Coordinates of N, CA, C and O in Angstrom, one line a residue:
M63 N 91.2 151.3 176.6 CA 90.1 152.1 176.8 C 90.5 153.4 177.6 O 91.3 153.3 178.6
S64 N 90.0 154.5 177.2 CA 90.3 155.7 178.0 C 89.6 155.9 179.3 O 88.5 155.4 179.4
S65 N 90.2 156.6 180.1 CA 89.6 156.9 181.4 C 88.7 158.1 181.4 O 88.6 158.8 180.4
F66 N 87.8 158.2 182.4 CA 86.9 159.3 182.5 C 87.6 160.7 182.5 O 87.1 161.7 181.9
Q67 N 88.8 160.7 183.2 CA 89.6 161.9 183.2 C 90.0 162.4 181.8 O 89.9 163.5 181.5
E68 N 90.5 161.4 181.0 CA 90.9 161.7 179.6 C 89.7 162.2 178.8 O 89.8 163.1 178.0
Y69 N 88.4 161.5 179.0 CA 87.3 162.0 178.3 C 87.0 163.4 178.7 O 86.6 164.3 177.9
W70 N 87.0 163.6 180.0 CA 86.6 165.0 180.5 C 87.5 166.1 180.0 O 87.1 167.1 179.7
D71 N 88.8 165.8 180.0 CA 89.8 166.8 179.5 C 89.6 167.1 178.1 O 90.0 168.1 177.6
A72 N 89.0 166.1 177.3 CA 88.9 166.4 175.9 C 87.6 167.2 175.5 O 87.5 167.7 174.4
I73 N 86.8 167.4 176.5 CA 85.6 168.2 176.3 C 85.9 169.7 176.3 O 86.6 170.2 177.1
P74 N 85.5 170.4 175.2 CA 85.9 171.9 175.2 C 85.3 172.7 176.3 O 84.2 172.2 176.9
P75 N 85.7 173.9 176.5 CA 85.2 174.7 177.7 C 83.8 175.1 177.8 O 83.1 175.0 178.8
I76 N 83.2 175.6 176.7 CA 81.8 176.0 176.8 C 80.9 174.8 177.0 O 79.9 174.9 177.8
T77 N 81.2 173.7 176.4 CA 80.4 172.5 176.6 C 80.5 172.0 178.1 O 79.5 171.6 178.7
K78 N 81.8 172.1 178.6 CA 81.9 171.8 180.0 C 81.0 172.7 180.9 O 80.5 172.2 181.9
V79 N 81.0 173.9 180.6 CA 80.1 174.9 181.4 C 78.7 174.5 181.4 O 78.0 174.4 182.4
L80 N 78.2 174.1 180.2 CA 76.8 173.6 180.0 C 76.6 172.3 180.9 O 75.6 172.2 181.5
L81 N 77.6 171.4 180.8 CA 77.5 170.1 181.5 C 77.5 170.4 183.0 O 76.7 169.9 183.8
I82 N 78.4 171.2 183.4 CA 78.6 171.5 184.9 C 77.4 172.2 185.4 O 76.9 171.9 186.5
G83 N 77.0 173.2 184.7 CA 75.7 174.0 185.2 C 74.6 173.1 185.3 O 73.7 173.2 186.2
S84 N 74.4 172.2 184.3 CA 73.3 171.2 184.3 C 73.3 170.3 185.5 O 72.4 169.9 186.1
M85 N 74.5 169.7 185.7 CA 74.7 168.9 186.8 C 74.5 169.5 188.2 O 73.9 168.9 189.0
F86 N 75.0 170.7 188.2 CA 74.9 171.5 189.4 C 73.4 171.8 189.8 O 73.0 171.5 190.9
T87 N 72.6 172.3 188.8 CA 71.2 172.6 189.1 C 70.4 171.3 189.4 O 69.5 171.3 190.2
T88 N 70.8 170.2 188.6 CA 70.1 169.0 188.9 C 70.4 168.4 190.3 O 69.5 167.9 191.0
T89 N 71.6 168.5 190.7 CA 72.0 168.0 192.1 C 71.3 168.9 193.1 O 70.7 168.3 194.0
L90 N 71.3 170.2 192.9 CA 70.6 171.1 193.9 C 69.1 170.8 194.0 O 68.6 170.7 195.1
T91 N 68.5 170.5 192.9 CA 67.0 170.3 193.0 C 66.7 168.9 193.4 O 65.8 168.6 194.1
S92 N 67.6 167.9 193.0 CA 67.3 166.5 193.4 C 67.4 166.3 194.9 O 66.8 165.5 195.5
F93 N 68.3 167.0 195.5 CA 68.6 166.9 197.0 C 67.8 168.0 197.7 O 68.1 168.2 198.9
S94 N 66.8 168.7 197.1 CA 66.0 169.7 197.7 C 66.7 170.8 198.3 O 66.3 171.4 199.4
M95 N 67.9 171.2 197.8 CA 68.6 172.3 198.3 C 68.1 173.6 197.7 O 68.3 174.6 198.3
V96 N 67.6 173.4 196.5 CA 67.0 174.7 195.8 C 65.6 174.2 195.3 O 65.4 173.1 194.8
N97 N 64.7 175.1 195.4 CA 63.3 174.8 194.9 C 63.4 175.0 193.4 O 63.8 176.0 192.9
P98 N 62.9 174.1 192.6 CA 62.9 174.2 191.1 C 62.2 175.5 190.7 O 62.5 176.0 189.6
G99 N 61.2 175.9 191.4 CA 60.6 177.1 191.1 C 61.4 178.4 191.1 O 61.0 179.4 190.5
K100 N 62.6 178.3 191.7 CA 63.5 179.5 191.7 C 64.3 179.5 190.4 O 65.1 180.4 190.2
L101 N 64.3 178.3 189.6 CA 65.1 178.2 188.4 C 64.4 178.4 187.1 O 65.0 178.7 186.1
I102 N 63.2 178.3 187.1 CA 62.4 178.2 185.9 C 62.2 179.7 185.4 O 62.4 180.7 186.1
F103 N 61.9 179.8 184.1 CA 61.6 181.1 183.4 C 60.3 181.6 183.7 O 59.3 181.0 183.4
N104 N 60.2 182.6 184.5 CA 59.0 183.3 184.8 C 59.2 184.8 184.4 O 59.8 185.6 185.2
P105 N 58.6 185.3 183.3 CA 58.8 186.6 182.8 C 58.3 187.6 183.8 O 58.9 188.7 183.9
Y106 N 57.2 187.3 184.5 CA 56.7 188.3 185.5 C 57.8 188.6 186.6 O 58.0 189.7 186.9
L107 N 58.4 187.5 187.1 CA 59.4 187.7 188.2 C 60.7 188.3 187.6 O 61.4 189.0 188.4
V108 N 60.9 188.1 186.3 CA 62.2 188.7 185.8 C 61.9 190.3 185.7 O 62.8 191.0 186.1
W109 N 60.8 190.7 185.2 CA 60.5 192.0 185.0 C 60.2 192.8 186.3 O 60.7 193.9 186.6
H110 N 59.3 192.3 187.1 CA 58.9 192.8 188.3 C 59.6 192.5 189.6 O 59.6 193.3 190.5
G111 N 60.2 191.3 189.6 CA 61.0 190.9 190.8 C 62.5 191.1 190.6 O 63.2 190.8 191.5
F112 N 62.9 191.5 189.4 CA 64.3 191.7 189.0 C 65.1 190.4 189.3 O 66.3 190.4 189.7
E113 N 64.5 189.2 189.0 CA 65.2 188.0 189.2 C 65.7 187.6 187.8 O 65.3 186.6 187.1
I114 N 66.8 188.2 187.5 CA 67.5 188.1 186.2 C 68.1 186.7 185.9 O 68.2 186.3 184.8
W115 N 68.5 186.0 187.0 CA 69.0 184.6 186.9 C 68.1 183.7 186.2 O 68.5 182.8 185.5
R116 N 66.8 184.0 186.2 CA 65.8 183.1 185.5 C 66.1 183.0 184.0 O 65.6 182.1 183.4
L117 N 66.7 184.1 183.5 CA 66.9 184.1 182.1 C 67.9 183.1 181.6 O 68.0 182.7 180.5
F118 N 68.7 182.7 182.7 CA 69.8 181.7 182.4 C 69.6 180.3 182.9 O 69.9 179.3 182.4
T119 N 69.1 180.3 184.2 CA 69.0 179.0 184.9 C 68.0 178.1 184.3 O 68.2 176.8 184.3
N120 N 67.0 178.5 183.5 CA 66.1 177.7 182.9 C 66.7 176.8 181.8 O 66.2 175.7 181.4
F121 N 67.9 177.3 181.2 CA 68.6 176.5 180.2 C 69.5 175.4 180.9 O 70.0 174.6 180.2
F122 N 69.7 175.5 182.2 CA 70.5 174.4 182.9 C 69.6 173.4 183.7 O 70.1 172.4 184.1
F123 N 68.3 173.7 183.8 CA 67.5 172.9 184.6 C 66.7 171.9 183.7 O 66.0 172.1 182.8
F124 N 67.1 170.6 184.0 CA 66.5 169.4 183.4 C 65.6 168.6 184.2 O 65.2 167.4 183.9
G125 N 65.3 169.0 185.5 CA 64.5 168.2 186.4 C 65.5 167.4 187.3 O 66.6 167.8 187.6
K126 N 64.9 166.3 187.8 CA 65.7 165.5 188.7 C 66.6 164.5 188.0 O 66.4 164.3 186.7
F127 N 67.5 163.8 188.7 CA 68.3 162.7 188.1 C 67.4 161.6 187.5 O 66.4 161.1 188.2
S128 N 67.6 161.3 186.3 CA 66.9 160.2 185.6 C 67.8 159.7 184.5 O 68.7 160.2 184.1
F129 N 67.2 158.6 183.8 CA 67.8 158.0 182.7 C 67.7 159.1 181.5 O 68.8 159.2 180.8
A130 N 66.6 159.8 181.4 CA 66.6 160.8 180.4 C 67.5 161.9 180.6 O 68.1 162.4 179.6
F131 N 67.8 162.3 181.8 CA 68.8 163.3 182.1 C 70.2 162.8 181.7 O 70.9 163.5 181.1
L132 N 70.5 161.6 182.0 CA 71.8 161.0 181.6 C 72.0 161.1 180.0 O 73.1 161.4 179.6
M133 N 71.0 160.6 179.4 CA 71.0 160.5 178.0 C 71.1 162.0 177.3 O 71.9 162.2 176.4
T134 N 70.4 163.0 178.0 CA 70.6 164.3 177.5 C 72.0 164.9 177.7 O 72.6 165.5 176.9
M135 N 72.5 164.5 178.8 CA 74.0 165.0 179.0 C 74.9 164.3 178.2 O 75.9 165.0 177.7
M136 N 74.7 163.0 177.8 CA 75.5 162.4 176.8 C 75.4 163.0 175.4 O 76.4 163.1 174.7
I137 N 74.2 163.3 175.0 CA 73.9 164.0 173.8 C 74.6 165.3 173.7 O 75.3 165.7 172.8
L138 N 74.5 166.1 174.8 CA 75.1 167.3 174.9 C 76.6 167.3 174.9 O 77.3 168.1 174.1
A139 N 77.2 166.4 175.5 CA 78.6 166.2 175.6 C 79.2 165.8 174.3 O 80.1 166.4 173.7
R140 N 78.5 164.9 173.5 CA 78.9 164.5 172.2 C 78.8 165.6 171.1 O 79.7 165.9 170.4
F141 N 77.6 166.1 171.0 CA 77.3 166.9 169.9 C 77.8 168.4 170.2 O 78.1 169.1 169.3
G142 N 77.7 168.8 171.4 CA 78.2 170.1 171.8 C 79.8 170.1 171.6 O 80.2 171.1 171.1
S143 N 80.4 169.0 172.1 CA 81.9 169.0 171.8 C 82.2 169.0 170.3 O 83.2 169.7 169.9
A144 N 81.5 168.3 169.6 CA 81.8 168.1 168.1 C 81.6 169.6 167.5 O 82.4 170.0 166.7
L145 N 80.5 170.2 167.8 CA 80.3 171.5 167.3 C 81.3 172.6 167.7 O 81.6 173.4 166.9
E146 N 81.7 172.5 169.0 CA 82.6 173.5 169.6 C 84.0 173.3 169.0 O 84.8 174.2 168.8
S147 N 84.3 172.0 168.7 CA 85.7 171.6 168.2 C 85.9 172.0 166.7 O 87.0 172.2 166.3
D148 N 84.8 172.0 166.0 CA 84.8 172.4 164.6 C 84.4 173.8 164.3 O 83.1 174.0 164.2
P149 N 85.3 174.8 164.3 CA 84.8 176.1 164.2 C 84.0 176.5 162.9 O 84.3 175.8 161.9
F150 N 83.2 177.4 163.0 CA 82.4 177.9 161.8 C 83.4 178.6 161.0 O 84.5 179.2 161.4
R151 N 83.1 178.8 159.7 CA 84.1 179.4 158.7 C 83.8 180.9 158.7 O 84.0 181.5 157.6
T152 N 83.2 181.5 159.7 CA 82.9 182.9 159.7 C 84.0 183.8 160.3 O 83.9 185.0 160.1
S153 N 84.8 183.3 161.1 CA 85.8 184.1 161.8 C 87.1 183.5 162.1 O 87.2 182.2 161.8
T154 N 88.0 184.1 162.6 CA 89.3 183.5 163.0 C 89.4 183.4 164.5 O 90.5 183.1 165.0
V155 N 88.3 183.7 165.2 CA 88.3 183.6 166.6 C 88.6 182.2 167.2 O 89.3 182.0 168.1
G156 N 87.8 181.3 166.6 CA 88.0 179.9 167.0 C 86.7 179.3 167.4 O 85.7 179.9 167.4
G157 N 86.8 178.0 167.6 CA 85.6 177.1 167.9 C 84.7 177.5 169.1 O 83.5 177.5 169.0
S158 N 85.4 177.8 170.3 CA 84.7 178.1 171.5 C 83.9 179.4 171.4 O 82.8 179.5 171.8
A159 N 84.5 180.4 170.8 CA 83.8 181.7 170.6 C 82.6 181.5 169.7 O 81.5 182.1 170.0
D160 N 82.8 180.9 168.6 CA 81.7 180.7 167.6 C 80.6 179.8 168.3 O 79.5 180.2 168.1
Y161 N 81.0 178.8 169.0 CA 80.0 177.9 169.7 C 79.2 178.7 170.8 O 78.0 178.6 170.8
L162 N 79.9 179.6 171.5 CA 79.3 180.3 172.6 C 78.2 181.3 171.9 O 77.1 181.5 172.4
F163 N 78.6 182.0 170.8 CA 77.8 182.9 170.0 C 76.5 182.1 169.6 O 75.4 182.5 169.7
A164 N 76.7 180.8 169.0 CA 75.6 180.1 168.5 C 74.6 179.6 169.7 O 73.4 179.7 169.6
V165 N 75.2 179.2 170.8 CA 74.4 178.9 172.0 C 73.6 180.1 172.5 O 72.4 180.0 172.9
L166 N 74.2 181.3 172.7 CA 73.6 182.5 173.1 C 72.5 182.9 172.0 O 71.4 183.4 172.5
F167 N 72.8 182.7 170.9 CA 71.8 183.0 169.8 C 70.6 182.2 169.9 O 69.4 182.6 169.8
I168 N 70.8 180.9 170.1 CA 69.7 179.9 170.2 C 68.9 180.3 171.4 O 67.6 180.3 171.4
A169 N 69.6 180.5 172.5 CA 68.9 180.9 173.8 C 68.1 182.2 173.6 O 67.0 182.3 174.1
A170 N 68.6 183.2 173.0 CA 68.0 184.4 172.8 C 66.8 184.2 171.9 O 65.7 184.9 172.1
L171 N 66.8 183.4 170.9 CA 65.5 183.0 170.1 C 64.5 182.2 170.9 O 63.4 182.3 170.6
L172 N 65.0 181.4 171.8 CA 64.1 180.5 172.6 C 63.3 181.3 173.7 O 62.2 181.0 174.1
L173 N 63.9 182.3 174.3 CA 63.3 183.2 175.4 C 62.0 183.8 174.9 O 60.9 183.6 175.6
P174 N 61.9 184.4 173.7 CA 60.5 184.9 173.3 C 59.5 183.8 173.1 O 58.3 184.0 173.4
V175 N 60.0 182.7 172.6 CA 59.1 181.5 172.5 C 58.6 181.1 173.8 O 57.4 180.7 173.9
G176 N 59.5 180.9 174.8 CA 59.1 180.5 176.1 C 58.1 181.6 176.7 O 57.2 181.2 177.5
Y177 N 58.3 182.8 176.5 CA 57.5 183.9 176.9 C 56.0 183.7 176.3 O 55.0 183.7 177.1
F178 N 55.9 183.7 175.1 CA 54.6 183.6 174.4 C 53.9 182.3 174.6 O 52.6 182.3 174.6
M179 N 54.6 181.2 174.8 CA 54.0 179.9 174.9 C 54.0 179.5 176.4 O 53.5 178.4 176.7
Q180 N 54.4 180.3 177.3 CA 54.4 180.2 178.7 C 55.2 178.9 179.1 O 54.6 178.0 179.9
L181 N 56.4 178.7 178.6 CA 57.2 177.5 178.9 C 58.2 177.8 179.9 O 59.0 178.7 179.6
P182 N 58.2 177.2 181.0 CA 59.1 177.6 182.1 C 60.4 177.1 182.0 O 61.4 177.6 182.6
V183 N 60.7 175.9 181.2 CA 62.0 175.3 181.1 C 62.4 175.2 179.6 O 61.6 174.6 178.9
L184 N 63.5 175.7 179.2 CA 63.9 175.7 177.8 C 65.2 174.9 177.5 O 65.8 175.0 176.5
S185 N 65.6 174.1 178.6 CA 66.8 173.5 178.4 C 66.8 172.3 177.4 O 67.8 172.2 176.6
G186 N 65.7 171.6 177.3 CA 65.7 170.6 176.3 C 65.7 171.2 174.9 O 66.3 170.7 174.0
S187 N 65.1 172.3 174.8 CA 65.1 173.0 173.4 C 66.5 173.5 173.1 O 66.8 173.5 171.9
L188 N 67.2 173.9 174.1 CA 68.5 174.4 173.7 C 69.4 173.2 173.3 O 70.1 173.3 172.3
V189 N 69.3 172.1 174.0 CA 70.1 170.9 173.6 C 69.6 170.5 172.2 O 70.4 170.1 171.4
F190 N 68.3 170.5 171.9 CA 67.9 170.1 170.6 C 68.4 171.1 169.6 O 68.7 170.7 168.5
G191 N 68.4 172.4 169.9 CA 69.0 173.3 168.9 C 70.4 173.1 168.6 O 70.9 173.2 167.5
I192 N 71.2 172.7 169.6 CA 72.6 172.3 169.4 C 72.7 171.1 168.6 O 73.5 170.9 167.5
V193 N 71.9 170.1 168.8 CA 71.9 168.9 167.9 C 71.5 169.2 166.5 O 72.1 168.7 165.5
Y194 N 70.5 170.1 166.4 CA 70.0 170.4 165.1 C 71.0 171.2 164.2 O 71.3 170.9 163.1
L195 N 71.8 172.0 165.0 CA 72.8 172.8 164.4 C 73.9 171.9 163.9 O 74.5 172.0 162.8
W196 N 74.3 170.9 164.7 CA 75.3 170.0 164.4 C 74.9 169.1 163.2 O 75.6 168.9 162.3
S197 N 73.5 168.7 163.1 CA 73.1 168.0 162.0 C 73.1 168.7 160.7 O 73.3 168.2 159.7
K198 N 72.9 170.0 160.7 CA 73.0 170.8 159.6 C 74.4 171.1 159.1 O 74.6 171.1 157.9
R199 N 75.4 171.1 160.1 CA 76.8 171.2 159.7 C 77.4 169.9 159.3 O 78.4 170.0 158.5
N200 N 76.8 168.8 159.6 CA 77.4 167.5 159.3 C 76.2 166.5 158.7 O 75.9 165.5 159.3
P201 N 75.7 167.0 157.6 CA 74.5 166.1 157.1 C 74.8 164.8 156.6 O 74.0 163.8 156.7
E202 N 76.1 164.5 156.4 CA 76.4 163.1 155.9 C 77.2 162.3 156.9 O 77.5 161.1 156.6
S203 N 77.4 162.8 158.0 CA 78.1 162.1 159.1 C 77.2 160.9 159.6 O 76.0 161.2 159.9
P204 N 77.8 159.7 159.7 CA 76.9 158.6 160.2 C 76.8 158.8 161.8 O 77.6 159.1 162.5
V205 N 75.6 158.4 162.2 CA 75.3 158.4 163.7 C 74.5 157.1 164.0 O 73.7 156.7 163.2
S206 N 75.0 156.5 165.0 CA 74.4 155.1 165.4 C 73.8 155.2 166.8 O 74.6 155.7 167.7
V207 N 72.6 154.9 167.0 CA 72.0 155.0 168.3 C 71.2 153.6 168.5 O 70.3 153.3 167.8
W208 N 71.7 152.9 169.5 CA 71.1 151.6 169.9 C 71.0 150.7 168.7 O 70.0 150.1 168.5
G209 N 72.0 150.7 167.8 CA 72.0 149.8 166.7 C 71.3 150.4 165.4 O 71.5 149.9 164.3
F210 N 70.6 151.6 165.6 CA 70.0 152.2 164.4 C 70.9 153.1 163.8 O 71.6 154.0 164.5
R211 N 71.1 153.1 162.6 CA 72.0 154.1 161.8 C 71.2 155.2 161.1 O 70.3 154.9 160.5
F212 N 71.8 156.4 161.2 CA 71.2 157.5 160.6 C 72.3 158.3 160.0 O 73.5 158.2 160.4
T213 N 71.9 159.3 159.1 CA 72.8 160.3 158.7 C 72.6 161.5 159.6 O 71.6 161.6 160.2
G214 N 73.5 162.4 159.6 CA 73.4 163.6 160.5 C 72.2 164.4 160.2 O 71.6 165.0 161.0
S215 N 71.8 164.5 158.9 CA 70.6 165.2 158.6 C 69.3 164.7 159.2 O 68.4 165.4 159.3
K216 N 69.3 163.4 159.4 CA 68.1 162.8 160.0 C 68.1 162.7 161.5 O 67.1 162.4 162.1
Y217 N 69.3 162.9 162.1 CA 69.4 162.7 163.6 C 68.5 163.6 164.4 O 67.9 163.1 165.4
S218 N 68.4 164.8 164.1 CA 67.6 165.7 164.9 C 66.1 165.3 164.9 O 65.4 165.4 165.9
F219 N 65.7 164.7 163.8 CA 64.2 164.2 163.7 C 64.1 162.9 164.6 O 62.9 162.7 165.2
Y220 N 65.1 162.1 164.6 CA 65.1 161.0 165.4 C 65.0 161.5 166.9 O 64.3 160.8 167.7
V221 N 65.8 162.4 167.3 CA 65.7 162.9 168.7 C 64.3 163.4 169.0 O 63.8 163.1 170.1
I222 N 63.6 164.1 168.1 CA 62.3 164.5 168.4 C 61.3 163.3 168.7 O 60.6 163.3 169.5
T223 N 61.5 162.4 167.7 CA 60.7 161.2 167.8 C 60.8 160.4 169.1 O 59.9 160.0 169.8
M224 N 62.1 160.3 169.5 CA 62.4 159.5 170.7 C 62.2 160.2 172.0 O 61.9 159.5 173.1
T225 N 62.3 161.5 172.0 CA 62.1 162.3 173.3 C 60.7 162.7 173.5 O 60.4 163.0 174.7
R226 N 59.9 162.8 172.5 CA 58.5 163.1 172.7 C 57.6 162.1 172.7 O 57.4 161.5 171.5
K227 N 57.0 161.7 173.8 CA 56.1 160.6 173.8 C 54.6 161.1 173.9 O 53.7 160.3 173.7
K228 N 54.5 162.4 174.1 CA 53.1 162.8 174.2 C 52.5 163.3 172.8 O 53.2 163.0 171.8
A229 N 51.4 163.9 172.8 CA 50.7 164.3 171.6 C 51.6 165.3 170.7 O 52.4 166.1 171.3
L230 N 51.4 165.3 169.4 CA 52.2 166.2 168.5 C 52.0 167.7 169.0 O 53.0 168.4 168.8
F231 N 50.9 168.0 169.4 CA 50.6 169.5 169.7 C 50.9 169.8 171.2 O 50.3 170.9 171.6
Y232 N 51.6 169.0 171.8 CA 51.9 169.4 173.2 C 52.9 170.5 173.1 O 53.7 170.7 172.2
A233 N 52.9 171.4 174.0 CA 53.7 172.7 174.1 C 55.2 172.5 173.9 O 55.8 173.2 173.1
D234 N 55.7 171.4 174.4 CA 57.1 171.1 174.3 C 57.5 170.8 172.8 O 58.5 171.2 172.3
N235 N 56.6 170.0 172.3 CA 56.9 169.7 170.8 C 56.8 170.9 170.0 O 57.6 171.0 169.0
I236 N 55.8 171.7 170.2 CA 55.8 173.0 169.4 C 57.0 173.8 169.6 O 57.5 174.4 168.7
N237 N 57.5 173.8 170.9 CA 58.7 174.6 171.2 C 59.9 174.0 170.4 O 60.7 174.7 169.8
F238 N 60.0 172.7 170.3 CA 61.0 172.0 169.6 C 60.9 172.4 168.1 O 61.9 172.8 167.4
M239 N 59.8 172.3 167.6 CA 59.6 172.6 166.2 C 59.8 174.1 165.9 O 60.4 174.4 164.8
L240 N 59.5 175.0 166.7 CA 59.8 176.3 166.5 C 61.4 176.6 166.6 O 61.9 177.5 165.9
S241 N 62.1 175.8 167.5 CA 63.5 176.1 167.6 C 64.1 175.6 166.2 O 65.1 176.2 165.8
V242 N 63.5 174.5 165.7 CA 64.0 174.1 164.4 C 63.8 175.2 163.3 O 64.7 175.6 162.5
Y243 N 62.6 175.8 163.4 CA 62.3 176.9 162.4 C 63.3 178.0 162.5 O 63.8 178.5 161.6
Y244 N 63.5 178.4 163.8 CA 64.3 179.6 164.0 C 65.8 179.3 163.6 O 66.4 180.1 163.0
I245 N 66.3 178.1 163.9 CA 67.7 177.9 163.6 C 67.9 177.6 162.1 O 68.9 178.0 161.5
H246 N 66.8 177.1 161.4 CA 66.9 176.7 160.0 C 67.0 178.0 159.3 O 67.6 178.3 158.4

């Protein structure tokens, strides 16, 4: 069995940045070192208060430590690493540059959605966008979650089903569905 250090060293750099940023913001908010209100996406404060960091920190903020946070980090580590390690066939730059462009593109598409739907946190939608992009690139890859087997093309819909426990038209679900539409 491999050690945590070997597992961590195998994670590509952009995925590491996303994981470290998420752990950092979660640690700061869980121990009340930073008010979560300072991390959320608030367009008024971005434009009128020049709080530019809100355009980025809302993608790293997942709330406090919980089992759901741990599962989200595992999903991000697995599918983000897989997507970053397998470069797109559009350039010769490499996997990390392509993956960074994809993450920034997803984030840029989610910001207007967050603005119009008044969603303060877009981190879950970013992770879902990464999972959805992976599932479109690997439609026949087998995925097993708690004994249930899926193909890659169905995994993103499994994630929606398992992570959304509220009504279908809850704002977060609509945000997830819009991220699917934009990426597709």
